[in-house]
PDB file of C-alpha atoms in Angstrom:
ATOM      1  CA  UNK A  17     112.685  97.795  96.015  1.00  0.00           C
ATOM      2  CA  UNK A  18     116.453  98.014  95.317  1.00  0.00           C
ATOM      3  CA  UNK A  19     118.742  96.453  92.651  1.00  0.00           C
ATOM      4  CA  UNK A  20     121.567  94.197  93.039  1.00  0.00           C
ATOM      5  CA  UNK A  21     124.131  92.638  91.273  1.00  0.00           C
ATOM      6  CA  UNK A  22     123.174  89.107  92.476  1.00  0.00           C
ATOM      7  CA  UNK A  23     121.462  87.059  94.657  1.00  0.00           C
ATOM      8  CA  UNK A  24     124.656  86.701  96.631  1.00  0.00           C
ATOM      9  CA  UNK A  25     124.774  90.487  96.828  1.00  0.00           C
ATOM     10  CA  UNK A  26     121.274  90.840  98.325  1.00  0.00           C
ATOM     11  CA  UNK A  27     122.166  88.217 101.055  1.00  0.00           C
ATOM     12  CA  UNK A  28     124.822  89.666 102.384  1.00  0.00           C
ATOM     13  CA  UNK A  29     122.924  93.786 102.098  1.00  0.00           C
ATOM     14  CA  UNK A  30     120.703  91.715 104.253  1.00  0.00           C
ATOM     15  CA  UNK A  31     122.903  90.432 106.829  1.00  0.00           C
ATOM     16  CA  UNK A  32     124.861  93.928 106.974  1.00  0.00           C
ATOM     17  CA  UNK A  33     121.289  95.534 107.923  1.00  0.00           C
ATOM     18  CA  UNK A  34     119.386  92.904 109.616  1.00  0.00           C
ATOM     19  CA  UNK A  35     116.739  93.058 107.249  1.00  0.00           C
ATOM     20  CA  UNK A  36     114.960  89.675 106.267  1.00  0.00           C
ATOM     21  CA  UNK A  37     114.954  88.365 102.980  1.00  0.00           C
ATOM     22  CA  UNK A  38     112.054  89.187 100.910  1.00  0.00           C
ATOM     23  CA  UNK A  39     111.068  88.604  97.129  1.00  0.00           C
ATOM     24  CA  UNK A  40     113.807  88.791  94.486  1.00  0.00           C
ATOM     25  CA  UNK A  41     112.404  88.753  90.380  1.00  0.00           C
ATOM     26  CA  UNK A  42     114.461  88.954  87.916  1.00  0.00           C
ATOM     27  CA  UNK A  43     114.734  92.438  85.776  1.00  0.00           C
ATOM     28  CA  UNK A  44     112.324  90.543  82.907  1.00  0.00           C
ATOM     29  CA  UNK A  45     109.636  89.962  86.011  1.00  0.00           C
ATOM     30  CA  UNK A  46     110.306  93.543  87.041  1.00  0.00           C
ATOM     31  CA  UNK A  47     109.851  95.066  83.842  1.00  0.00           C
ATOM     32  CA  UNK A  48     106.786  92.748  83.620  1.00  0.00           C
ATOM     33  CA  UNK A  49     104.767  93.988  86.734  1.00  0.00           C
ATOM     34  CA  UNK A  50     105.607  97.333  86.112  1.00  0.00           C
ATOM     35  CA  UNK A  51     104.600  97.177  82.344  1.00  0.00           C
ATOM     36  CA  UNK A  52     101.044  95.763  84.175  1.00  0.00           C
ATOM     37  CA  UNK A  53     101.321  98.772  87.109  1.00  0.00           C
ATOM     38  CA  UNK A  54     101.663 101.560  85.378  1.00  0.00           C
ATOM     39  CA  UNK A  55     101.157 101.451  81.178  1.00  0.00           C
ATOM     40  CA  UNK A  56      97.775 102.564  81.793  1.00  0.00           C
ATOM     41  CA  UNK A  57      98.515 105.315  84.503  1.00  0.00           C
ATOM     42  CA  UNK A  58      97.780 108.381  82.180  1.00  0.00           C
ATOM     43  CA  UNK A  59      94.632 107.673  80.776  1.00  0.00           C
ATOM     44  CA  UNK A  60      91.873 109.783  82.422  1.00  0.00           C
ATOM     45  CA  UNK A  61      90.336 106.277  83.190  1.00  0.00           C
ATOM     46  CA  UNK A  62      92.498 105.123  85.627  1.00  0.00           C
ATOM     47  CA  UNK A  63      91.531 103.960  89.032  1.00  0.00           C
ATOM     48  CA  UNK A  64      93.517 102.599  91.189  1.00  0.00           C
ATOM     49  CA  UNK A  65      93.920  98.792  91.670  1.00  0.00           C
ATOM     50  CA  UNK A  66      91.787  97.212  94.397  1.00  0.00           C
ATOM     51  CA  UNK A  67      93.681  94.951  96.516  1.00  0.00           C
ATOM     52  CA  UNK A  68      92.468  91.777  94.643  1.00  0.00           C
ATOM     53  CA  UNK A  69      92.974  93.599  91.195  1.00  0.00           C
ATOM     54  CA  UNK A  70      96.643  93.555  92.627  1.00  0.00           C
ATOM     55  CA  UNK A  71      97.250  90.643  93.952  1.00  0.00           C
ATOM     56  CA  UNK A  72      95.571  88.969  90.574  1.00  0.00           C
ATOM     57  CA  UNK A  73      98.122  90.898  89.057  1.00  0.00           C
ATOM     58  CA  UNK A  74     101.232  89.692  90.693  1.00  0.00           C
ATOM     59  CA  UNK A  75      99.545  86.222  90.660  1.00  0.00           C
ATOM     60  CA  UNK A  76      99.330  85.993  86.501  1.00  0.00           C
ATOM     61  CA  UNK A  77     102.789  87.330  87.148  1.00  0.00           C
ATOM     62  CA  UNK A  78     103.975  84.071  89.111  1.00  0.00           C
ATOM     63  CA  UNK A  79     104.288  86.234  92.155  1.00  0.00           C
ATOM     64  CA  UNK A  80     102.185  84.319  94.754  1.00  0.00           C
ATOM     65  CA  UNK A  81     101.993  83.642  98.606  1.00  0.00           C
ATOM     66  CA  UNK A  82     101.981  85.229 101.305  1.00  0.00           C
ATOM     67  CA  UNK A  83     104.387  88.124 100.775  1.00  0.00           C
ATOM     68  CA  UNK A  84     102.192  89.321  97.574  1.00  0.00           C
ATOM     69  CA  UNK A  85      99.088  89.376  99.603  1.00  0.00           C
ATOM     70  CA  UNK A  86      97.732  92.177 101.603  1.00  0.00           C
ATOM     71  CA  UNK A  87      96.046  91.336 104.520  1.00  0.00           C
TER      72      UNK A  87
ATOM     73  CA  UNK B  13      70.788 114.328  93.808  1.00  0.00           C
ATOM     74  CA  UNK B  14      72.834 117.775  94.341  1.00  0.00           C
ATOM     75  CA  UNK B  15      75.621 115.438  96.274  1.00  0.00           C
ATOM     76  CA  UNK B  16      75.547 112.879  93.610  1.00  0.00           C
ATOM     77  CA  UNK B  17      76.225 116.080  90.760  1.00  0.00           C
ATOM     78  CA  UNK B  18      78.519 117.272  93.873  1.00  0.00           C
ATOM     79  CA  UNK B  19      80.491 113.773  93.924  1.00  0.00           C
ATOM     80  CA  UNK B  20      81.019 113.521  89.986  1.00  0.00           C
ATOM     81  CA  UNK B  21      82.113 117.277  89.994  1.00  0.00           C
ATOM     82  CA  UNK B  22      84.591 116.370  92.393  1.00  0.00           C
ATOM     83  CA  UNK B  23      85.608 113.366  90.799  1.00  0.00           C
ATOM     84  CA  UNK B  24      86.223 115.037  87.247  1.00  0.00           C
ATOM     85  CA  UNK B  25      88.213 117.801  88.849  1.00  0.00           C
ATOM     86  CA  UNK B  26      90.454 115.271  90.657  1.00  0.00           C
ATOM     87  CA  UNK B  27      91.287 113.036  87.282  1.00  0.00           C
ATOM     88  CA  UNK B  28      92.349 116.653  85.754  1.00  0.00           C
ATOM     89  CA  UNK B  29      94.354 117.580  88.829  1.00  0.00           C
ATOM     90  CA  UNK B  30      95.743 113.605  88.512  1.00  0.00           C
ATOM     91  CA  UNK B  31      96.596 114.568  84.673  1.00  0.00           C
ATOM     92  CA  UNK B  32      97.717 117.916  85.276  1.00  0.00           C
ATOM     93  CA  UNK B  33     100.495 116.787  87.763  1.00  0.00           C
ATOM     94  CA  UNK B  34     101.419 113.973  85.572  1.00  0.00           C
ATOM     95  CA  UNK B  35     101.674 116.572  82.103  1.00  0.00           C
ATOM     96  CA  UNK B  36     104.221 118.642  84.601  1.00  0.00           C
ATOM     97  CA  UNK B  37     105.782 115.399  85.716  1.00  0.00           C
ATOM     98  CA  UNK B  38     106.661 114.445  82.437  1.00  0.00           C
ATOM     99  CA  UNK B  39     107.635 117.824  80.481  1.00  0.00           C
ATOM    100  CA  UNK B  40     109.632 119.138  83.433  1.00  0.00           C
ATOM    101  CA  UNK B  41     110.774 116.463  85.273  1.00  0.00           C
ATOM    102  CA  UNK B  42     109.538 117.967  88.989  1.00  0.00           C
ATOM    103  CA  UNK B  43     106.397 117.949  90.936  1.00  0.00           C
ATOM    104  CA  UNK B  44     104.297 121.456  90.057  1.00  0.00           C
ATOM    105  CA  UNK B  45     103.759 123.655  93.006  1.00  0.00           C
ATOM    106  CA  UNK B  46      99.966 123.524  94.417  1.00  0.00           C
ATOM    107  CA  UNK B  47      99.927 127.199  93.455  1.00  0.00           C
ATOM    108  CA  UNK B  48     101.171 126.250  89.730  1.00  0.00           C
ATOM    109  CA  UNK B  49      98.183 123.961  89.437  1.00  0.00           C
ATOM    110  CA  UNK B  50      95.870 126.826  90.922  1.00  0.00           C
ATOM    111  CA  UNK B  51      96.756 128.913  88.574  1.00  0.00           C
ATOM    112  CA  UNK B  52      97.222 126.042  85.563  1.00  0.00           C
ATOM    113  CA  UNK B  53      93.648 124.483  86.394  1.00  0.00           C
ATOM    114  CA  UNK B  54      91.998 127.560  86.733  1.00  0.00           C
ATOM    115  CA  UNK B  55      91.060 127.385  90.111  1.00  0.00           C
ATOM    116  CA  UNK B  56      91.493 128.667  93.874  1.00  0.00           C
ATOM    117  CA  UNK B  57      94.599 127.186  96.082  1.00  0.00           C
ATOM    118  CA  UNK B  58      91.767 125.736  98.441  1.00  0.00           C
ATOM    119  CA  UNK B  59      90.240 123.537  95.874  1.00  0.00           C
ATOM    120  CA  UNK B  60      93.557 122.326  94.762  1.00  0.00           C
ATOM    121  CA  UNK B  61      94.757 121.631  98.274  1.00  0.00           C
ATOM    122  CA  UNK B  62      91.394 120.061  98.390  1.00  0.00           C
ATOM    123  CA  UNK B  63      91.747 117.925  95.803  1.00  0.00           C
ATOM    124  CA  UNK B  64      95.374 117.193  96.719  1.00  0.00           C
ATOM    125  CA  UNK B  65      94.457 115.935 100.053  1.00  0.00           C
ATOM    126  CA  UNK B  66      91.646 113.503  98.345  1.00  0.00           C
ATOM    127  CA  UNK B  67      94.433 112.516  95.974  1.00  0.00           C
ATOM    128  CA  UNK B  68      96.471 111.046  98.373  1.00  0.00           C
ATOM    129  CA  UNK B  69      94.017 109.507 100.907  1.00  0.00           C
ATOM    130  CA  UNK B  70      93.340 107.490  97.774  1.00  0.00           C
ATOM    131  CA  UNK B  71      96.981 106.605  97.201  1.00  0.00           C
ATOM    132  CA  UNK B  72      97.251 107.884  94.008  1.00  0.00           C
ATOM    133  CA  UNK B  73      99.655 110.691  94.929  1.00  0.00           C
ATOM    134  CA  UNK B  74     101.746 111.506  98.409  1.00  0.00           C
ATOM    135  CA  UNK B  75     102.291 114.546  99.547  1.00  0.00           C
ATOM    136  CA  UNK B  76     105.710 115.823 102.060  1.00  0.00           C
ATOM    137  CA  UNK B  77     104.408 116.170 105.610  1.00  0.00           C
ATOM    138  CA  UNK B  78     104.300 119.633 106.650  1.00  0.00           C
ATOM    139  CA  UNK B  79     104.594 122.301 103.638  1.00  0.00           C
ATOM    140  CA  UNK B  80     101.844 119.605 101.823  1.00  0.00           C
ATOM    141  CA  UNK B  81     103.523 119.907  98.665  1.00  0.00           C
ATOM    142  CA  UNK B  82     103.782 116.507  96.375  1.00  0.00           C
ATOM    143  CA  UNK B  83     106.316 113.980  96.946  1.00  0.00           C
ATOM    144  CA  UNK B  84     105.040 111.202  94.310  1.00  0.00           C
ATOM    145  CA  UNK B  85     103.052 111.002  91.600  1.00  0.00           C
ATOM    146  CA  UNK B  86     103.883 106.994  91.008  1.00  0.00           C
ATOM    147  CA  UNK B  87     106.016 106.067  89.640  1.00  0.00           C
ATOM    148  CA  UNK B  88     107.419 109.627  89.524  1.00  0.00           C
ATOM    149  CA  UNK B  89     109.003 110.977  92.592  1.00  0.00           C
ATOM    150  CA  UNK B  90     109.656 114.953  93.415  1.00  0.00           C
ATOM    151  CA  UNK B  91     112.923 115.220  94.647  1.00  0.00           C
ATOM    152  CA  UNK B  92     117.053 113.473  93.434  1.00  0.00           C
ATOM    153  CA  UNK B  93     116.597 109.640  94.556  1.00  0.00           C
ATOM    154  CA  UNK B  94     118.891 107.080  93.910  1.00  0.00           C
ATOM    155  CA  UNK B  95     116.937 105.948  90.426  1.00  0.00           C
ATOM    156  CA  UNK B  96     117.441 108.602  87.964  1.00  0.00           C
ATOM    157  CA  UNK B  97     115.674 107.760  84.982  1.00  0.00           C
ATOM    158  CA  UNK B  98     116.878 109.547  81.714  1.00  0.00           C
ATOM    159  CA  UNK B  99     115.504 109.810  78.055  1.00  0.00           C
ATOM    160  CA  UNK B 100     117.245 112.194  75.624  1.00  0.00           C
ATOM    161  CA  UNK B 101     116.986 115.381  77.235  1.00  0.00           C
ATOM    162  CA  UNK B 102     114.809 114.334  79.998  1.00  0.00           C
ATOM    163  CA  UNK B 103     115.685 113.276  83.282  1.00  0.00           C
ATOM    164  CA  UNK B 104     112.894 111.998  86.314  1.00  0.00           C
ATOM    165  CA  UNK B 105     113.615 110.518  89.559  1.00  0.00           C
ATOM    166  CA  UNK B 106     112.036 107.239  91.508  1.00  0.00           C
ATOM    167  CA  UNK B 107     111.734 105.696  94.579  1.00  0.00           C
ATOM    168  CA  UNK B 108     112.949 102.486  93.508  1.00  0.00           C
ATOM    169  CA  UNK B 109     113.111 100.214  90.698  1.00  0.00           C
ATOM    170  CA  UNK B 110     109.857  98.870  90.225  1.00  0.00           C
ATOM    171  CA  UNK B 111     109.142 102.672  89.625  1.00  0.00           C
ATOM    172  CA  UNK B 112     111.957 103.335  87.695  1.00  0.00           C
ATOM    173  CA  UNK B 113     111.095 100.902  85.001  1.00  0.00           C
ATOM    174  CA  UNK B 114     107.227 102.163  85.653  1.00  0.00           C
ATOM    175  CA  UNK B 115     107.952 105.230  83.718  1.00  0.00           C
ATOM    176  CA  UNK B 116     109.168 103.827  80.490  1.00  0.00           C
ATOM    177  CA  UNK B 117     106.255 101.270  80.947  1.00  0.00           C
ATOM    178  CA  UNK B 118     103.994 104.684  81.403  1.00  0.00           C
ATOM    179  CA  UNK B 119     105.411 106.832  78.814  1.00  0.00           C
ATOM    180  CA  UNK B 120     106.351 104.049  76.071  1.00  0.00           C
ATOM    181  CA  UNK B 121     110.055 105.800  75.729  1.00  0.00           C
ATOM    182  CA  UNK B 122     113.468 104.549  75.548  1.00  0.00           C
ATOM    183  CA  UNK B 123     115.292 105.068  78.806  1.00  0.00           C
ATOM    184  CA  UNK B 124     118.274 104.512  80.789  1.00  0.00           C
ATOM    185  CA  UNK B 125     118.655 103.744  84.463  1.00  0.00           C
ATOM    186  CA  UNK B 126     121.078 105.322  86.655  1.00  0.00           C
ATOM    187  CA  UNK B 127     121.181 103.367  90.253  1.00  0.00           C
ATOM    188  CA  UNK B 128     123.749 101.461  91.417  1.00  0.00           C
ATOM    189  CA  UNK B 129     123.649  98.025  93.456  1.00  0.00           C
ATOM    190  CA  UNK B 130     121.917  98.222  97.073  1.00  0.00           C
ATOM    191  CA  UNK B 131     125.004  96.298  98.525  1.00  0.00           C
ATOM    192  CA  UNK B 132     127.951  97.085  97.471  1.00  0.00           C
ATOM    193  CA  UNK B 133     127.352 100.577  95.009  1.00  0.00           C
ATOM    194  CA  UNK B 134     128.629  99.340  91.571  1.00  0.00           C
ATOM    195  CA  UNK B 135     126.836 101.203  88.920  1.00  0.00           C
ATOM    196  CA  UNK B 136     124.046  99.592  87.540  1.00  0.00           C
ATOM    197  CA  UNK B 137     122.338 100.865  84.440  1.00  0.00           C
ATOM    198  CA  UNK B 138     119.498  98.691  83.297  1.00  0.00           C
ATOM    199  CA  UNK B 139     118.010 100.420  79.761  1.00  0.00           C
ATOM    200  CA  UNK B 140     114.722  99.702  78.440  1.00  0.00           C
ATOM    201  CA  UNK B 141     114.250  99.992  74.303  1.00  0.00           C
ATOM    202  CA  UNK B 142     111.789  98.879  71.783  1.00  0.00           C
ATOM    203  CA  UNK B 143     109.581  97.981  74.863  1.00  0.00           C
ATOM    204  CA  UNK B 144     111.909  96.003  76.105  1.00  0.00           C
ATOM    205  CA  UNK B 145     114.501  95.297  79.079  1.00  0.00           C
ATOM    206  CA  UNK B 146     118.179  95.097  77.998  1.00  0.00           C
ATOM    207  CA  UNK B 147     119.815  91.821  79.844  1.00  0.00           C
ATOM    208  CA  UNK B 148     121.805  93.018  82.532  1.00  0.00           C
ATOM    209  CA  UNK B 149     123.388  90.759  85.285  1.00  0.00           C
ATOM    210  CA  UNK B 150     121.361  92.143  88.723  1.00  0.00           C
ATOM    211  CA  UNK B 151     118.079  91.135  90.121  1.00  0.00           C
ATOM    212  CA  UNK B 152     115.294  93.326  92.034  1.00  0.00           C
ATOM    213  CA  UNK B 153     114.368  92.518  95.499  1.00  0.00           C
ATOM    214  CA  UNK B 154     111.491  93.257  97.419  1.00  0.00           C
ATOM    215  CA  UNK B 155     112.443  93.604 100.865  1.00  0.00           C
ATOM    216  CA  UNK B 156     108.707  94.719 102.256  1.00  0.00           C
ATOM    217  CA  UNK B 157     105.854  92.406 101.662  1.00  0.00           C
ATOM    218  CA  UNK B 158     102.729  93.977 100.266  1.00  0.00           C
ATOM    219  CA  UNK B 159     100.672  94.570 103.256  1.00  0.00           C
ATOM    220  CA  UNK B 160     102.787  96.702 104.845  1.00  0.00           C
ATOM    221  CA  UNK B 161     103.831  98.838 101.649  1.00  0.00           C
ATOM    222  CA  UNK B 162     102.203 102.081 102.286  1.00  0.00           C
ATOM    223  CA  UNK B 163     103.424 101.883 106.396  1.00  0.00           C
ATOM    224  CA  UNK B 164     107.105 103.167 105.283  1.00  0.00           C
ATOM    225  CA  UNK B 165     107.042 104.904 101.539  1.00  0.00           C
ATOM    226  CA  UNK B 166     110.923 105.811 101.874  1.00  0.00           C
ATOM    227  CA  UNK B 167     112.074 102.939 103.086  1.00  0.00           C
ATOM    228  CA  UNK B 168     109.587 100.612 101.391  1.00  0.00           C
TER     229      UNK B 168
END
């Protein structure tokens, strides 16, 4: 998951390496999912997400499809 | 019984090897050795190497191939990256963004983000205070959908 100036920029790092396009959030969504991924990460608690845990997550995050799933 | 006392025994020492690695994470800023935690924890290099290995077949931590040492503690990872994430004094590394911003989401600090655009290499500094992302023109992308995430940790 890499930053880029714009959307413009990520088109043409995409073109350059032949990779497809994927998912691009804005920093706001960013700092969103990983405010949900990892504020709780040092509390002796913590278990990791199950896959539908995580994709409920990126869902109440307005990440849905098929590129958020994971099967 | 004895492997259901054996199971939770196993499972407390593993959230205190989780913690341990994350306390040396965040006051030093590198990955502690397996023999560090040995000797922090109290307990033989097997049953750390043990508990490493269980660790990471549950995702929660990777290790390097080969020497078996750790790699990530997410969202912290062990070696320079191209995410350097400072606070004051303190400086940590990530993989990528999403784990960049994971650690002031984590810790609840103030930070800065040292990275630089994944196209052309402008420096890009997103900073994170009050519990809150600074506006910044740049947006994250995703180039590996979810499923194949943990095929490619590098790259992904």
């Amino acid at each position: 998951m890499l930053l880029f100036r714009s959307e413009e920029h990520v088109e043409r790092w995409s073109r350059r390496w032949k990779q497809p396009r994927g998912a691009t959030l804005t920093l706001e969504q960013g700092w969103a999912l990983a405010r949900e991924w990892y504020h709780d990460r040092l509390s002796p608690e913590w278990k990791p997400k199950t896959t539908d845990e995580a994709i409920a997550t990126f869902s109440r995050l307005g990440l849905r499809g098929e590129f958020w799933q994971f099967e | 019984m004895r492997a259901q006392h054996k199971k939770q025994a196993l499972e407390r020492f593993d959230v205190r090897l989780r913690l341990q690695i994350y306390r040396e994470f965040v006051s030093r800023g590198r990955a502690p050795a397996a023999t560090d935690l040995s000797r922090q924890l109290y307990c033989s290099p097997r049953t750390v190497r043990a508990g490493l290995e269980r660790l990471a077949g549950n995702h929660v931590i990777a290790l390097e191939a080969g020497a078996g040492e750790i790699l990530r503690a997410a969202p912290f990872w062990a070696t320079p990256t191209a995410f350097q994430v400072e606070s004051g004094r303190k400086n940590w590394w990530a993989s990528c963004i999403w784990d960049a911003l994971g650690i002031p989401a984590m810790l609840g600090r103030d930070v800065r983000i040292l990275t630089s655009c994944g196209c052309c290499g402008e420096a890009l500094t997103p900073a994170v205070r009050g519990g809150k992302v600074q506006k910044i023109r740049a947006v994250i992308h995703f180039a590996v959908p979810a499923r194949r995430w943990y095929e490619d940790l590098v790259f992904t």
